[in-house]
Amino acid sequence: MKNCDLPAIITALGGRRALQDLLGVGPSAISNYLARGTLPQWVHAPVCEALRARGYQIDPGSLALVEPDNGTGRTNGSSTGAPNGGSVLLIVGGGIAAYKALEVARRLQDHDVAVTGVMTRGAQEFITPLSLSALTAQKTFTDLFSLTDEAEMGHIRLAREADLVLVAPATANLMARAANGLADDLATTILLATDAPVLMAPAMNPAMWSNPATQDNLARLRSRGVNFVGPAAGDMACGEEGTGRLSEPEVIVSAARDLLDPAPKGPLAGRHAIVTSGPTIEPIDSVRFIANRSSGKQGHAIAAALADRGARVTLVSGPVAIPAPRHVDVVPVETARDMLAACEDALPADLAVCAAAVADWHVTGTRNGKMKKTGDGPAPTLSLAENPDILRHLSTHISRPRLVVGFAAEAEELHANAIAKLARKGCDWIVANDVGPKTGTFGGDNNTVHLITEAENESWQPMQKTAVASKLAARIAAHFGDNND
Ligand code: CTP
């Protein structure tokens, strides 16, 4: 296949991680696709489907993106292919832990964060700029007075373009120079010139760390708003034991991501929500399954809206072609029985919203391998058994969430059926939606719902699924606000 604008496609899909999740591949596969500039044929269909779900038009042959409704027919040239997890200027100090900075750079990119490297002279004694450049696919900067660098990107611009300056490892010397406002190399000049948040991950001998000089520098840097992660305690490369080890790369990356995109705070802070979303699929044999038309849009939007209001959200989702919302822990499942187990594992929770279109039955006696036709013999008969009812299970659980919300997908007699369902399931609220053949609810972006509680029966105007999610999350937040304990 000829080259496509893969960075633009990745951006349109919501980043590298979203593409990974969509295709069920690891970060290295995405790096390979990027290096080749093409996507393998087998991923075209899911990629096209996911892009269309996000409102893009795409030419399936060339995979050229067209922005929706822009009226110009212009391809999505606005996308620079820049990862959308933010950008980090990674300053590597000269310590034995410098090699771990490579791992930090790699993991940041796994989270869709663009990384540009800067290395002190000391760092170059431990790792080469080439290794960092190879990992970041960017030039690594080392020299304050390099004319080329100054022409291409002045050090001030370098300092200002990043969303975060991360120093890992931050040596005692680098901390001391930064604390004293020195600007005697590229690293310290950037630290003095930047207006981005700064995160330092110190690493040094325990005696150097506990020395009052270092502790003074630490206090001074902290008082100026510099953030710190670590150092950790443990065995040191120098053979001593104590506090001074560079924090593990995943800890540094998590601290960096918190600064790049802090989890929202809101009225549901401290509450844990379980949300089920998407369809479940029930295997017939190794290649065939029973599925339904649920896109997961409504459930995912609810998970996002709850997270936006500060809740910790576990999103238990059947297979969908839409990206995972930010700040949500996704547990991917396939069958209803897997979904139930994942919800059980996620308990305890303050609230649960069951928006998944759970298959009512699964096939019994499924076989490994593919069922074969028997020529002119009779067609096989499928034997079905009822699936567990997850909503009812959570509503009657010994660790029942305080608020359990179910959906009622009804094609006829919507109100009567939804009220009956509220009682049958034992949940607190039902969001009843009309999924009759002409409504376009399944797979569409809009929904017309009625919120049914024991006391109320409220009809909402037709609105986008994201608006339904937002309104429901606001009602949930108000409920917890009114019933605080
Ligand atoms: N639900 C569930 N587990 C099931 C079936 C449904 O958790 N095995 C949940 C859905 O997520 C939804 C609610 O129950 O919140 C109602 O789903 P719906 O499909 O409308 O109803 P059913 O229980 O399947 O009943 P029926 O198909 O008879 O209307």
Coordinates of C-alpha atoms and ligand atoms in Angstrom, one line a residue:
M1 CA 0.0 0.0 0.0
K2 CA 1.2 3.5 -0.7
N3 CA 2.1 5.7 2.2
C4 CA -0.7 7.3 4.1
D5 CA -0.7 10.3 6.5
L6 CA -0.3 8.0 9.5
P7 CA 0.5 10.7 12.1
A8 CA -2.7 12.5 11.0
I9 CA -4.7 9.3 11.3
I10 CA -3.2 8.6 14.8
T11 CA -4.1 12.2 15.9
A12 CA -7.6 11.9 14.6
L13 CA -8.1 8.6 16.4
G14 CA -7.0 10.2 19.7
G15 CA -3.3 9.2 19.8
R16 CA -1.0 6.2 19.6
R17 CA -2.6 4.6 22.6
A18 CA -6.1 4.8 21.1
L19 CA -4.8 3.1 17.9
Q20 CA -3.1 0.4 20.0
D21 CA -6.3 -0.3 21.9
L22 CA -8.3 -0.3 18.7
L23 CA -6.1 -2.9 17.0
G24 CA -5.1 -4.8 20.1
V25 CA -1.4 -4.3 19.3
G26 CA 1.6 -3.1 21.4
P27 CA 3.5 0.2 21.1
S28 CA 6.2 -1.3 19.0
A29 CA 3.7 -2.3 16.3
I30 CA 2.7 1.4 16.1
S31 CA 6.3 2.4 15.9
N32 CA 6.8 0.0 13.0
Y33 CA 3.8 1.3 11.1
L34 CA 5.1 4.9 11.6
A35 CA 8.6 3.9 10.5
R36 CA 7.1 2.3 7.3
G37 CA 4.5 5.1 6.9
T38 CA 1.8 2.6 6.1
L39 CA -0.8 0.5 7.9
P40 CA -1.2 -3.2 7.1
Q41 CA -4.2 -4.1 5.0
W42 CA -6.0 -6.0 7.8
V43 CA -6.3 -2.8 10.0
H44 CA -8.0 -0.7 7.2
A45 CA -11.5 -1.7 8.0
P46 CA -11.4 -1.0 11.8
V47 CA -9.4 2.2 11.3
C48 CA -11.9 3.5 8.8
E49 CA -14.8 2.5 11.0
A50 CA -13.3 4.2 14.1
L51 CA -12.5 7.4 12.1
R52 CA -16.0 7.6 10.8
A53 CA -17.3 7.1 14.3
R54 CA -15.3 10.2 15.2
G55 CA -16.9 12.2 12.4
Y56 CA -14.1 12.0 9.8
Q57 CA -14.6 11.1 6.2
I58 CA -11.9 8.8 5.0
D59 CA -11.0 7.5 1.6
P60 CA -10.7 3.7 2.2
G61 CA -8.3 3.2 -0.7
S62 CA -5.7 5.9 0.2
L63 CA -6.7 6.4 3.8
A64 CA -6.7 10.1 3.2
L65 CA -8.6 12.0 5.8
V66 CA -11.1 14.7 5.1
E67 CA -12.3 16.9 7.9
P68 CA -16.0 16.7 8.4
D69 CA -18.3 19.5 7.1
N70 CA -15.5 21.9 6.4
G71 CA -16.9 22.5 3.0
T72 CA -13.5 22.8 1.4
G73 CA -12.8 19.1 0.7
R74 CA -9.4 19.8 2.2
T75 CA -7.5 16.9 3.6
N76 CA -6.7 17.0 7.2
G77 CA -3.5 18.9 6.7
S78 CA -4.1 20.8 10.0
S79 CA -2.8 17.9 11.8
T80 CA 0.9 18.0 12.3
G81 CA 0.8 14.4 13.5
A82 CA 1.9 15.8 16.9
P83 CA 1.1 13.4 19.7
N84 CA -1.7 14.8 21.8
G85 CA -0.5 13.7 25.2
G86 CA 1.5 16.9 25.4
S87 CA 5.3 17.5 25.0
V88 CA 8.1 17.0 27.4
L89 CA 11.6 18.4 27.3
L90 CA 13.6 15.7 29.0
I91 CA 16.9 17.0 30.5
V92 CA 19.2 14.1 31.3
G93 CA 21.7 14.8 34.0
G94 CA 25.1 13.1 34.4
G95 CA 24.6 10.1 36.8
I96 CA 24.7 6.4 36.6
A97 CA 20.9 6.4 36.4
A98 CA 21.0 8.3 33.1
Y99 CA 20.4 5.1 31.2
K100 CA 16.9 5.0 32.9
A101 CA 16.0 8.2 31.1
L102 CA 15.9 6.2 27.9
E103 CA 13.1 4.1 29.4
V104 CA 11.4 7.2 30.7
A105 CA 11.5 8.7 27.1
R106 CA 10.1 5.5 25.6
R107 CA 7.3 5.1 28.1
L108 CA 6.2 8.8 27.8
Q109 CA 5.8 8.2 24.1
D110 CA 3.7 5.1 24.8
H111 CA 1.3 7.6 26.4
D112 CA 1.3 9.8 23.4
V113 CA 3.7 12.4 24.8
A114 CA 6.2 13.9 22.5
V115 CA 9.7 13.9 23.9
T116 CA 12.7 16.1 23.0
G117 CA 16.0 15.3 24.8
V118 CA 18.6 17.6 26.2
M119 CA 21.7 16.1 27.7
T120 CA 24.3 17.6 30.0
R121 CA 28.0 16.9 29.3
G122 CA 28.0 14.6 32.3
A123 CA 25.0 12.6 30.9
Q124 CA 27.0 12.0 27.7
E125 CA 29.5 10.0 29.8
F126 CA 26.8 7.5 30.5
I127 CA 24.6 7.4 27.4
T128 CA 24.9 8.9 23.9
P129 CA 22.7 11.6 22.4
L130 CA 22.3 9.2 19.5
S131 CA 20.5 6.7 21.7
L132 CA 18.1 9.3 23.0
S133 CA 17.5 10.7 19.5
A134 CA 16.8 7.2 18.2
L135 CA 14.2 6.7 20.8
T136 CA 12.5 10.1 20.6
A137 CA 12.9 10.4 16.8
Q138 CA 14.0 14.0 17.5
K139 CA 17.3 15.8 17.6
T140 CA 18.8 15.7 21.1
F141 CA 20.3 19.0 22.2
T142 CA 23.5 19.2 24.1
D143 CA 25.2 22.5 23.4
L144 CA 24.2 26.0 24.4
F145 CA 26.5 27.6 21.9
S146 CA 25.8 25.4 18.9
L147 CA 25.0 27.8 16.1
T148 CA 22.9 25.3 14.2
D149 CA 20.7 24.8 17.2
E150 CA 20.5 28.5 17.8
A151 CA 19.4 29.0 14.2
E152 CA 17.0 26.1 14.2
M153 CA 15.6 26.7 17.7
G154 CA 16.9 29.1 20.2
H155 CA 17.3 27.8 23.7
I156 CA 14.6 30.2 24.9
R157 CA 12.2 28.7 22.4
L158 CA 13.3 25.2 23.3
A159 CA 12.6 26.1 27.0
R160 CA 9.2 27.6 26.2
E161 CA 7.8 25.1 23.6
A162 CA 7.5 22.2 26.0
D163 CA 4.4 21.6 28.2
L164 CA 6.7 20.2 30.9
V165 CA 10.4 20.2 31.6
L166 CA 11.4 16.9 33.2
V167 CA 14.9 16.5 34.7
A168 CA 15.8 12.8 35.1
P169 CA 18.1 12.1 36.7
A170 CA 18.5 15.4 38.5
T171 CA 22.0 15.2 40.1
A172 CA 23.0 17.0 43.2
N173 CA 25.1 19.3 41.0
L174 CA 22.3 20.1 38.6
M175 CA 19.9 20.8 41.5
A176 CA 22.5 23.1 43.1
R177 CA 23.1 25.0 39.9
A178 CA 19.3 25.3 39.2
A179 CA 18.7 26.4 42.8
N180 CA 21.3 29.1 42.4
G181 CA 20.0 30.3 39.1
L182 CA 23.1 29.5 37.2
A183 CA 22.9 29.3 33.4
D184 CA 26.2 27.9 32.5
D185 CA 25.1 25.2 30.1
L186 CA 22.0 24.3 28.0
A187 CA 20.2 22.4 30.8
T188 CA 20.5 25.2 33.4
T189 CA 19.7 27.9 30.8
I190 CA 16.5 26.1 29.9
L191 CA 15.6 25.7 33.6
L192 CA 16.1 29.4 34.1
A193 CA 14.2 30.4 30.9
T194 CA 11.3 28.1 31.0
D195 CA 7.8 29.1 31.9
A196 CA 6.6 25.5 31.8
P197 CA 6.1 23.4 35.0
V198 CA 9.4 21.6 36.0
L199 CA 9.5 18.1 37.4
M200 CA 12.8 16.8 38.9
A201 CA 13.6 13.2 39.6
P202 CA 16.7 13.3 41.8
A203 CA 19.2 10.5 41.9
M204 CA 22.4 10.6 43.9
N205 CA 24.3 8.9 46.7
P206 CA 22.3 8.9 49.9
A207 CA 24.8 11.0 51.8
M208 CA 24.7 13.6 49.1
W209 CA 20.9 13.6 49.2
S210 CA 20.7 14.0 52.9
N211 CA 23.4 16.7 53.0
P212 CA 22.0 20.0 54.2
A213 CA 23.3 21.7 51.1
T214 CA 21.2 19.5 48.9
Q215 CA 18.2 19.7 51.2
D216 CA 18.5 23.5 51.2
N217 CA 18.5 23.4 47.4
L218 CA 15.5 21.1 47.4
A219 CA 13.6 23.4 49.7
R220 CA 14.5 26.4 47.6
L221 CA 13.5 24.8 44.3
R222 CA 10.2 23.5 45.9
S223 CA 9.4 27.0 47.1
R224 CA 9.8 28.2 43.5
G225 CA 7.2 25.7 42.3
V226 CA 9.5 23.0 41.1
N227 CA 7.9 19.5 41.5
F228 CA 9.8 16.5 42.6
V229 CA 9.3 12.7 42.2
G230 CA 11.5 10.6 44.4
P231 CA 14.2 9.8 45.1
A232 CA 13.4 6.2 46.2
A233 CA 15.0 4.2 48.9
G234 CA 17.0 1.0 48.2
D235 CA 20.3 -0.4 47.1
M236 CA 22.4 2.1 45.2
A237 CA 24.7 1.5 42.2
C238 CA 27.6 2.7 44.4
G239 CA 27.0 -0.2 46.8
E240 CA 25.4 1.9 49.6
E241 CA 21.9 1.7 50.8
G242 CA 19.5 4.6 51.6
T243 CA 17.4 7.2 49.9
G244 CA 18.8 8.5 46.6
R245 CA 17.7 6.0 43.9
L246 CA 16.0 7.4 40.8
S247 CA 12.3 6.6 41.0
E248 CA 11.2 3.8 38.7
P249 CA 10.4 5.0 35.1
E250 CA 6.7 4.3 35.4
V251 CA 6.5 6.4 38.6
I252 CA 8.3 9.3 36.9
V253 CA 6.0 8.9 33.8
S254 CA 2.9 8.9 36.0
A255 CA 4.1 12.1 37.8
A256 CA 4.8 13.7 34.5
R257 CA 1.4 12.8 33.1
D258 CA -0.3 14.2 36.2
L259 CA 1.4 17.5 35.6
L260 CA 0.7 17.4 31.8
D261 CA -3.0 16.5 32.2
P262 CA -4.2 16.6 35.8
A263 CA -7.1 14.4 36.6
P264 CA -10.2 16.6 36.8
K265 CA -11.5 17.6 40.3
G266 CA -15.2 17.9 40.9
P267 CA -18.2 17.0 43.0
L268 CA -17.6 13.3 42.5
A269 CA -14.0 13.4 43.7
G270 CA -13.4 10.4 46.0
R271 CA -16.3 8.4 44.5
H272 CA -15.7 5.2 42.5
A273 CA -18.1 4.5 39.6
I274 CA -18.4 1.3 37.6
V275 CA -19.8 1.8 34.1
T276 CA -20.6 -1.0 31.7
S277 CA -20.6 -0.1 28.0
G278 CA -20.7 -1.5 24.5
P279 CA -22.1 -4.9 23.5
T280 CA -21.1 -8.3 24.8
I281 CA -20.2 -10.9 22.2
E282 CA -21.0 -14.5 22.7
P283 CA -18.9 -17.1 20.9
I284 CA -20.5 -19.8 18.7
D285 CA -17.2 -21.3 17.9
S286 CA -13.6 -20.0 17.6
V287 CA -14.4 -17.7 14.7
R288 CA -18.2 -16.8 15.0
F289 CA -20.1 -15.0 17.6
I290 CA -23.5 -13.5 18.5
A291 CA -23.3 -9.8 18.9
N292 CA -25.5 -6.7 18.8
R293 CA -25.4 -3.2 17.4
S294 CA -24.3 -1.3 20.5
S295 CA -21.5 1.2 19.7
G296 CA -20.6 2.0 23.3
K297 CA -21.0 5.7 22.6
Q298 CA -23.5 6.3 25.4
G299 CA -21.7 4.2 28.0
H300 CA -18.3 5.7 27.1
A301 CA -19.8 9.2 27.2
I302 CA -21.2 8.5 30.7
A303 CA -17.8 7.2 31.9
A304 CA -16.1 10.4 30.5
A305 CA -18.7 12.7 32.1
L306 CA -18.3 11.0 35.5
A307 CA -14.5 11.3 35.3
D308 CA -14.9 14.9 34.3
R309 CA -16.7 15.5 37.6
G310 CA -13.8 13.9 39.5
A311 CA -15.0 10.3 39.9
R312 CA -12.6 7.4 39.7
V313 CA -14.2 5.4 36.9
T314 CA -13.8 1.7 36.0
L315 CA -15.3 1.3 32.5
V316 CA -16.0 -2.3 31.8
S317 CA -16.5 -2.4 28.1
G318 CA -17.3 -5.0 25.4
P319 CA -15.6 -4.7 22.1
V320 CA -16.1 -1.2 20.6
A321 CA -14.5 0.8 17.9
I322 CA -14.3 4.1 19.8
P323 CA -11.4 5.3 21.9
A324 CA -11.2 5.0 25.7
P325 CA -12.1 8.3 27.5
R326 CA -9.3 10.1 29.4
H327 CA -8.8 9.4 33.1
V328 CA -10.9 6.3 33.0
D329 CA -9.6 2.7 33.8
V330 CA -10.9 0.5 31.0
V331 CA -11.4 -3.2 31.6
P332 CA -12.0 -4.8 28.1
V333 CA -14.2 -7.8 28.1
E334 CA -16.0 -9.9 25.5
T335 CA -18.8 -12.1 27.1
A336 CA -21.5 -11.2 29.6
R337 CA -19.9 -13.6 32.0
D338 CA -16.5 -11.8 31.7
M339 CA -18.4 -8.5 32.2
L340 CA -20.0 -9.7 35.4
A341 CA -16.6 -11.0 36.7
A342 CA -14.9 -7.6 35.9
C343 CA -17.7 -5.7 37.7
E344 CA -17.3 -8.0 40.7
D345 CA -13.6 -7.3 40.7
A346 CA -14.2 -3.6 40.5
L347 CA -16.4 -3.5 43.6
P348 CA -16.7 -1.8 46.0
A349 CA -18.1 1.2 44.3
D350 CA -20.2 4.2 45.2
L351 CA -22.2 4.0 42.0
A352 CA -22.8 1.8 39.0
V353 CA -24.2 2.7 35.6
C354 CA -25.1 -0.3 33.5
A355 CA -25.2 1.1 29.9
A356 CA -23.9 -2.1 28.2
A357 CA -26.1 -3.9 25.8
V358 CA -25.5 -7.3 27.4
A359 CA -26.4 -10.3 25.3
D360 CA -29.3 -12.1 26.9
W361 CA -28.0 -15.5 26.0
H362 CA -24.8 -17.4 25.4
V363 CA -24.3 -20.5 23.3
T364 CA -23.8 -23.7 25.2
G365 CA -21.4 -26.4 24.1
T366 CA -19.2 -24.0 22.1
R367 CA -16.3 -25.8 20.5
N368 CA -12.7 -24.8 19.9
G369 CA -12.0 -24.5 16.2
K370 CA -14.5 -23.7 13.4
M371 CA -17.7 -25.5 12.9
K372 CA -17.7 -27.1 9.4
K373 CA -20.6 -27.5 7.0
T374 CA -21.8 -31.0 6.6
G375 CA -22.6 -30.9 3.0
D376 CA -26.2 -31.7 2.5
G377 CA -26.8 -32.6 6.2
P378 CA -29.0 -30.4 8.4
A379 CA -27.9 -26.9 9.5
P380 CA -26.6 -26.9 13.1
T381 CA -28.9 -25.9 15.9
L382 CA -27.6 -23.5 18.5
S383 CA -28.5 -24.2 22.1
L384 CA -28.7 -21.1 24.2
A385 CA -28.6 -20.5 28.0
E386 CA -29.5 -17.2 29.8
N387 CA -26.6 -14.9 30.7
P388 CA -26.2 -13.5 34.2
D389 CA -28.0 -10.2 34.7
I390 CA -25.3 -7.8 35.7
L391 CA -27.5 -4.9 36.6
R392 CA -29.6 -7.1 38.9
H393 CA -26.5 -8.7 40.3
L394 CA -25.0 -5.4 41.3
S395 CA -28.4 -4.1 42.6
T396 CA -28.7 -7.1 45.0
H397 CA -25.0 -7.5 45.9
I398 CA -23.9 -7.5 49.5
S399 CA -21.5 -4.7 48.5
R400 CA -24.3 -2.9 46.5
P401 CA -23.2 0.5 45.2
R402 CA -25.3 3.2 46.9
L403 CA -26.7 4.3 43.5
V404 CA -27.3 1.8 40.7
V405 CA -28.5 3.1 37.4
G406 CA -29.8 0.9 34.6
F407 CA -30.8 1.5 31.0
A408 CA -33.9 0.2 29.4
A409 CA -33.7 -0.3 25.7
E410 CA -37.3 -0.6 24.6
A411 CA -38.8 -0.8 21.2
E412 CA -42.4 -0.5 22.4
E413 CA -44.4 0.5 25.5
L414 CA -41.3 2.4 26.7
H415 CA -42.7 3.8 30.0
A416 CA -44.6 0.8 31.2
N417 CA -41.7 -1.6 30.4
A418 CA -39.1 0.7 32.0
I419 CA -41.1 1.0 35.2
A420 CA -41.5 -2.7 35.3
K421 CA -37.7 -3.1 34.7
L422 CA -36.9 -0.7 37.6
A423 CA -38.7 -3.0 40.0
R424 CA -37.5 -6.3 38.4
K425 CA -33.8 -5.3 38.4
G426 CA -33.9 -3.6 41.9
C427 CA -31.9 -0.6 40.7
D428 CA -32.5 3.0 41.8
W429 CA -32.9 4.8 38.4
I430 CA -33.6 3.7 34.9
V431 CA -32.7 5.6 31.8
A432 CA -35.2 4.5 29.3
N433 CA -34.4 4.9 25.7
D434 CA -36.4 4.2 22.6
V435 CA -34.5 1.8 20.3
G436 CA -37.3 1.2 17.9
P437 CA -36.3 0.7 14.2
K438 CA -36.6 4.3 13.1
T439 CA -34.9 6.0 16.1
G440 CA -31.3 5.4 15.0
T441 CA -30.3 5.2 18.7
F442 CA -28.1 2.1 18.2
G443 CA -24.8 3.4 16.7
G444 CA -26.1 7.0 16.3
D445 CA -25.0 10.1 18.2
N446 CA -28.3 11.1 19.5
N447 CA -30.6 9.7 22.2
T448 CA -34.1 10.5 23.5
V449 CA -34.3 9.3 27.1
H450 CA -36.6 9.3 30.1
L451 CA -35.2 9.3 33.6
I452 CA -37.3 7.1 35.8
T453 CA -36.8 7.0 39.5
E454 CA -39.1 5.7 42.2
A455 CA -40.4 9.3 42.6
E456 CA -40.0 10.8 39.1
N457 CA -40.7 10.1 35.5
E458 CA -38.9 12.8 33.5
S459 CA -38.7 13.1 29.8
W460 CA -35.6 14.7 28.4
Q461 CA -35.5 16.5 25.0
P462 CA -33.7 14.6 22.2
M463 CA -30.0 15.4 22.6
Q464 CA -26.6 14.1 21.8
K465 CA -25.4 11.1 23.7
T466 CA -22.6 13.3 25.2
A467 CA -25.3 15.7 26.4
V468 CA -27.3 12.9 27.9
A469 CA -24.1 11.7 29.7
S470 CA -23.4 15.1 31.0
K471 CA -26.9 15.7 32.3
L472 CA -27.0 12.2 33.9
A473 CA -23.6 12.8 35.6
A474 CA -24.8 16.2 36.9
R475 CA -27.9 14.4 38.4
I476 CA -25.7 11.8 39.9
A477 CA -23.3 14.4 41.4
A478 CA -26.4 16.3 42.8
H479 CA -27.7 13.0 44.3
F480 CA -24.4 12.4 46.1
G481 CA -24.3 16.1 47.1
D482 CA -27.8 15.9 48.6
N483 CA -27.1 12.5 50.3
N484 CA -23.6 13.1 51.6
D485 CA -22.2 10.7 54.1
Ligands
CTP1 N1 -28.4 -5.8 31.7 C1 -27.4 -6.4 32.4 N2 -27.2 -7.7 32.2 C2 -28.0 -8.4 31.4 C3 -29.0 -7.8 30.6 C4 -29.2 -6.5 30.8 O1 -26.7 -5.8 33.2 N3 -27.7 -9.7 31.2 C5 -28.7 -4.4 32.0 C6 -28.4 -3.4 30.8 O2 -27.1 -3.0 30.9 C7 -29.4 -2.3 31.1 C8 -30.5 -3.1 31.7 O3 -30.0 -4.3 32.2 O4 -28.9 -1.4 32.0 C9 -31.7 -3.4 30.8 O5 -31.3 -4.0 29.6 P1 -32.3 -4.3 28.5 O6 -31.6 -5.0 27.3 O7 -33.2 -3.2 28.2 O8 -33.2 -5.3 29.2 P2 -33.2 -6.8 29.5 O9 -32.8 -7.1 30.9 O10 -32.3 -7.5 28.6 O11 -34.7 -7.3 29.3 P3 -35.5 -7.4 28.0 O12 -34.6 -7.7 26.9 O13 -36.5 -8.4 28.3 O14 -36.2 -6.0 27.8

